[in-house]
Amino acid sequence: MSYTASADEKRLGMVSFFINGLTGIPGVKIGDALSWKSDQICLKDASNLAHINFERLLNTANSHASKLIDTEITPWRKSLSRKLGRDEERIKNYYNTIVSEIRAKIKKKNLEGEAKEKELARIQATQMELKRKLTDLQERYSLSVTAQLHSTLIILLQTVHIECELIRKKAKRGVIAVWNPYLKIIEPLRCEESGVPVTTFYLSDKEAKIIAPEVYSK
């Protein structure tokens, strides 16, 4: 996924990750499988990929990429926040000093009537200008990010699919667990409420849906 981040400058970046096409879990690892040249076979017939829900995977990819991009640009966001705070303080001090000087002038000269109204109008104009300057600063340091799919690569690994049955009271359903021989682990399943990967989970009463502990506790 490529992205463009814009604030007081423009930055281009890219994040890459794997998604398990069967479980829909993003950010999975595949070990050093890609370096095994002897196991690399170019697949010309893509008919056995028809069962993959690419639209769902794209939605998952967008969500996962958003988190990765956010992590990647966090240092810049913090830097912009510091710059904004510094410039806001400088601008406020400048215009508040002008207002204080005008108030001091009114008091010192004991102004009344039209002369006083004129100085009060200057204060109002100064405060309005301060508000405009602060708005300009907010716009200058606000960070906007757009992202789009850059490229995809489908990799078929020789994983083992384990048929499992989930039972919760009267609810019963089958799921596929994936044994990854490259990492020698059973890959996590997917919380059907939040989409986060889980290795321990609860099941809902009616449909035996997989629910992450942090979601179930709510």
Short mmCIF file of C-alpha atoms in Angstrom, two decimals:
data_model
loop_
_atom_site.label_atom_id
_atom_site.label_comp_id
_atom_site.label_asym_id
_atom_site.label_seq_id
_atom_site.Cartn_x
_atom_site.Cartn_y
_atom_site.Cartn_z
CA MET A 1 0.00 0.00 0.00
CA SER A 2 1.44 3.38 -0.98
CA TYR A 3 0.50 6.59 0.83
CA THR A 4 0.89 10.33 0.62
CA ALA A 5 1.04 12.39 3.82
CA SER A 6 0.71 16.16 3.60
CA ALA A 7 1.15 18.93 6.16
CA ASP A 8 3.76 21.69 5.97
CA GLU A 9 5.46 19.36 3.48
CA LYS A 10 4.53 16.26 1.46
CA ARG A 11 5.92 12.81 2.09
CA LEU A 12 5.50 9.58 0.12
CA GLY A 13 5.77 6.16 1.67
CA MET A 14 4.84 2.51 1.38
CA VAL A 15 3.95 -0.33 3.77
CA SER A 16 4.04 -4.03 2.93
CA PHE A 17 2.56 -7.04 4.73
CA PHE A 18 1.08 -10.50 4.22
CA ILE A 19 -2.54 -11.57 4.72
CA ASN A 20 -3.62 -15.17 5.14
CA GLY A 21 -6.17 -15.56 2.33
CA LEU A 22 -8.00 -18.32 4.17
CA THR A 23 -8.31 -16.87 7.68
CA GLY A 24 -8.19 -13.19 6.68
CA ILE A 25 -5.53 -12.47 9.31
CA PRO A 26 -3.17 -9.59 8.33
CA GLY A 27 0.44 -9.18 9.38
CA VAL A 28 1.23 -12.91 9.37
CA LYS A 29 4.80 -14.13 8.94
CA ILE A 30 5.92 -16.79 6.49
CA GLY A 31 9.45 -17.30 7.73
CA ASP A 32 12.11 -17.77 5.07
CA ALA A 33 9.83 -19.67 2.70
CA LEU A 34 10.31 -17.15 -0.09
CA SER A 35 14.05 -17.80 -0.15
CA TRP A 36 13.60 -21.45 -1.01
CA LYS A 37 14.12 -21.28 -4.78
CA SER A 38 13.51 -25.01 -5.18
CA ASP A 39 9.93 -24.62 -3.92
CA GLN A 40 9.04 -21.65 -6.11
CA ILE A 41 6.64 -22.63 -8.88
CA CYS A 42 4.92 -20.13 -11.16
CA LEU A 43 1.19 -20.95 -11.10
CA LYS A 44 -0.38 -20.39 -14.51
CA ASP A 45 -3.82 -21.76 -13.65
CA ALA A 46 -5.54 -19.49 -11.14
CA SER A 47 -8.80 -21.46 -11.02
CA ASN A 48 -8.03 -22.81 -7.56
CA LEU A 49 -8.04 -19.23 -6.23
CA ALA A 50 -11.74 -18.77 -6.94
CA HIS A 51 -12.67 -19.48 -3.30
CA ILE A 52 -10.71 -16.47 -2.04
CA ASN A 53 -12.83 -13.43 -1.16
CA PHE A 54 -10.57 -10.72 -2.54
CA GLU A 55 -12.99 -7.92 -1.65
CA ARG A 56 -12.90 -8.93 2.01
CA LEU A 57 -9.12 -9.22 1.90
CA LEU A 58 -8.85 -5.74 0.39
CA ASN A 59 -10.98 -4.30 3.21
CA THR A 60 -8.74 -6.07 5.72
CA ALA A 61 -5.65 -4.78 3.92
CA ASN A 62 -6.94 -1.21 4.04
CA SER A 63 -7.61 -1.44 7.76
CA HIS A 64 -4.23 -3.04 8.55
CA ALA A 65 -2.35 -0.62 6.29
CA SER A 66 -4.01 2.30 8.10
CA LYS A 67 -2.53 1.09 11.40
CA LEU A 68 0.93 0.56 9.90
CA ILE A 69 0.91 3.97 8.23
CA ASP A 70 -0.24 5.62 11.45
CA THR A 71 2.67 4.02 13.32
CA GLU A 72 5.10 5.07 10.59
CA ILE A 73 4.07 8.73 10.58
CA THR A 74 3.64 9.07 14.36
CA PRO A 75 7.10 10.68 14.84
CA TRP A 76 6.22 13.27 12.20
CA ARG A 77 2.81 13.87 13.77
CA LYS A 78 4.46 14.48 17.15
CA SER A 79 6.95 16.85 15.52
CA LEU A 80 4.10 18.81 13.91
CA SER A 81 2.32 18.99 17.26
CA ARG A 82 5.43 20.43 18.90
CA LYS A 83 5.85 22.99 16.11
CA LEU A 84 2.19 23.96 16.37
CA GLY A 85 2.43 24.42 20.14
CA ARG A 86 5.59 26.51 19.78
CA ASP A 87 4.17 28.78 17.08
CA GLU A 88 0.81 29.14 18.86
CA GLU A 89 2.57 30.24 22.03
CA ARG A 90 4.68 32.75 20.11
CA ILE A 91 1.67 34.21 18.28
CA LYS A 92 -0.44 34.39 21.46
CA ASN A 93 2.33 36.16 23.36
CA TYR A 94 2.76 38.69 20.55
CA TYR A 95 -0.90 39.63 20.20
CA ASN A 96 -1.66 39.44 23.93
CA THR A 97 1.20 41.91 24.48
CA ILE A 98 -0.46 44.32 22.03
CA VAL A 99 -3.80 43.97 23.84
CA SER A 100 -2.10 44.56 27.21
CA GLU A 101 -0.41 47.70 25.89
CA ILE A 102 -3.73 49.06 24.60
CA ARG A 103 -5.44 48.37 27.93
CA ALA A 104 -2.57 50.02 29.75
CA LYS A 105 -2.93 53.08 27.49
CA ILE A 106 -6.66 53.32 28.23
CA LYS A 107 -5.99 53.15 31.95
CA LYS A 108 -2.99 55.47 31.95
CA LYS A 109 -4.70 58.19 29.91
CA ASN A 110 -8.06 57.53 31.55
CA LEU A 111 -9.70 57.52 28.14
CA GLU A 112 -13.45 57.95 27.86
CA GLY A 113 -16.08 58.22 25.15
CA GLU A 114 -15.01 58.05 21.52
CA ALA A 115 -11.29 57.77 22.31
CA LYS A 116 -11.91 54.76 24.54
CA GLU A 117 -14.22 53.14 22.00
CA LYS A 118 -11.52 53.52 19.37
CA GLU A 119 -8.97 51.68 21.52
CA LEU A 120 -11.48 48.97 22.42
CA ALA A 121 -12.10 48.49 18.72
CA ARG A 122 -8.34 48.03 18.27
CA ILE A 123 -8.41 45.32 20.96
CA GLN A 124 -11.27 43.54 19.21
CA ALA A 125 -9.48 43.74 15.85
CA THR A 126 -6.27 42.41 17.45
CA GLN A 127 -8.13 39.47 19.02
CA MET A 128 -9.78 38.67 15.69
CA GLU A 129 -6.42 38.75 13.96
CA LEU A 130 -5.04 36.41 16.64
CA LYS A 131 -7.90 33.99 16.00
CA ARG A 132 -7.22 34.10 12.25
CA LYS A 133 -3.50 33.46 12.78
CA LEU A 134 -4.23 30.48 15.04
CA THR A 135 -6.59 29.04 12.43
CA ASP A 136 -3.89 29.44 9.77
CA LEU A 137 -1.44 27.59 12.01
CA GLN A 138 -3.91 24.75 12.56
CA GLU A 139 -4.35 24.35 8.82
CA ARG A 140 -0.62 24.56 8.19
CA TYR A 141 0.25 21.80 10.63
CA SER A 142 -2.81 19.56 10.13
CA LEU A 143 -1.81 16.20 8.72
CA SER A 144 -3.81 14.53 5.96
CA VAL A 145 -3.07 11.06 4.61
CA THR A 146 -4.32 9.23 1.53
CA ALA A 147 -3.43 5.64 0.65
CA GLN A 148 -4.04 3.25 -2.20
CA LEU A 149 -3.23 -0.27 -3.26
CA HIS A 150 0.17 -0.32 -4.96
CA SER A 151 0.69 -3.96 -5.87
CA THR A 152 -0.20 -7.49 -4.78
CA LEU A 153 1.55 -10.83 -4.88
CA ILE A 154 -0.30 -14.12 -4.33
CA ILE A 155 1.86 -16.77 -2.70
CA LEU A 156 0.64 -20.35 -2.26
CA LEU A 157 2.38 -22.02 0.69
CA GLN A 158 2.25 -25.71 1.52
CA THR A 159 0.33 -25.25 4.74
CA VAL A 160 -1.77 -27.90 6.46
CA HIS A 161 -5.49 -27.21 6.89
CA ILE A 162 -7.04 -28.68 10.02
CA GLU A 163 -10.82 -29.03 10.10
CA CYS A 164 -12.12 -28.05 13.52
CA GLU A 165 -15.58 -27.98 15.04
CA LEU A 166 -16.59 -25.18 17.40
CA ILE A 167 -19.39 -25.97 19.84
CA ARG A 168 -21.12 -23.52 22.17
CA LYS A 169 -24.28 -24.83 23.84
CA LYS A 170 -26.55 -25.72 20.90
CA ALA A 171 -24.50 -23.76 18.35
CA LYS A 172 -22.10 -25.74 16.22
CA ARG A 173 -19.93 -24.79 13.23
CA GLY A 174 -16.80 -25.81 11.39
CA VAL A 175 -13.66 -23.72 10.87
CA ILE A 176 -10.29 -24.29 9.26
CA ALA A 177 -7.15 -23.86 11.35
CA VAL A 178 -3.90 -23.41 9.44
CA TRP A 179 -0.70 -25.17 10.48
CA ASN A 180 2.27 -23.26 9.08
CA PRO A 181 5.15 -25.72 8.63
CA TYR A 182 7.56 -22.89 7.87
CA LEU A 183 7.05 -21.36 11.31
CA LYS A 184 5.82 -24.57 12.98
CA ILE A 185 2.78 -22.87 14.51
CA ILE A 186 -0.98 -22.92 14.17
CA GLU A 187 -1.78 -19.49 12.80
CA PRO A 188 -4.27 -17.36 14.76
CA LEU A 189 -7.94 -17.23 13.87
CA ARG A 190 -9.88 -14.00 13.38
CA CYS A 191 -12.23 -12.33 15.85
CA GLU A 192 -15.51 -11.98 13.99
CA GLU A 193 -16.45 -8.80 15.85
CA SER A 194 -13.23 -6.75 15.72
CA GLY A 195 -11.17 -8.56 13.09
CA VAL A 196 -8.11 -8.87 15.36
CA PRO A 197 -6.09 -12.11 15.34
CA VAL A 198 -6.71 -14.44 18.30
CA THR A 199 -5.19 -17.64 19.63
CA THR A 200 -7.53 -17.77 22.63
CA PHE A 201 -11.14 -16.70 22.27
CA TYR A 202 -14.75 -16.99 23.38
CA LEU A 203 -17.71 -18.26 21.35
CA SER A 204 -21.05 -16.50 21.07
CA ASP A 205 -24.11 -18.41 22.29
CA LYS A 206 -26.25 -18.32 19.14
CA GLU A 207 -23.81 -18.76 16.25
CA ALA A 208 -20.56 -19.83 17.96
CA LYS A 209 -18.82 -16.77 16.54
CA ILE A 210 -15.17 -16.30 17.45
CA ILE A 211 -14.86 -13.34 19.84
CA ALA A 212 -11.62 -11.88 21.22
CA PRO A 213 -11.40 -11.74 25.06
CA GLU A 214 -11.14 -7.93 25.10
CA VAL A 215 -14.29 -7.69 22.95
CA TYR A 216 -16.21 -10.34 24.93
CA SER A 217 -15.52 -8.56 28.24
CA LYS A 218 -17.33 -5.46 26.98
#
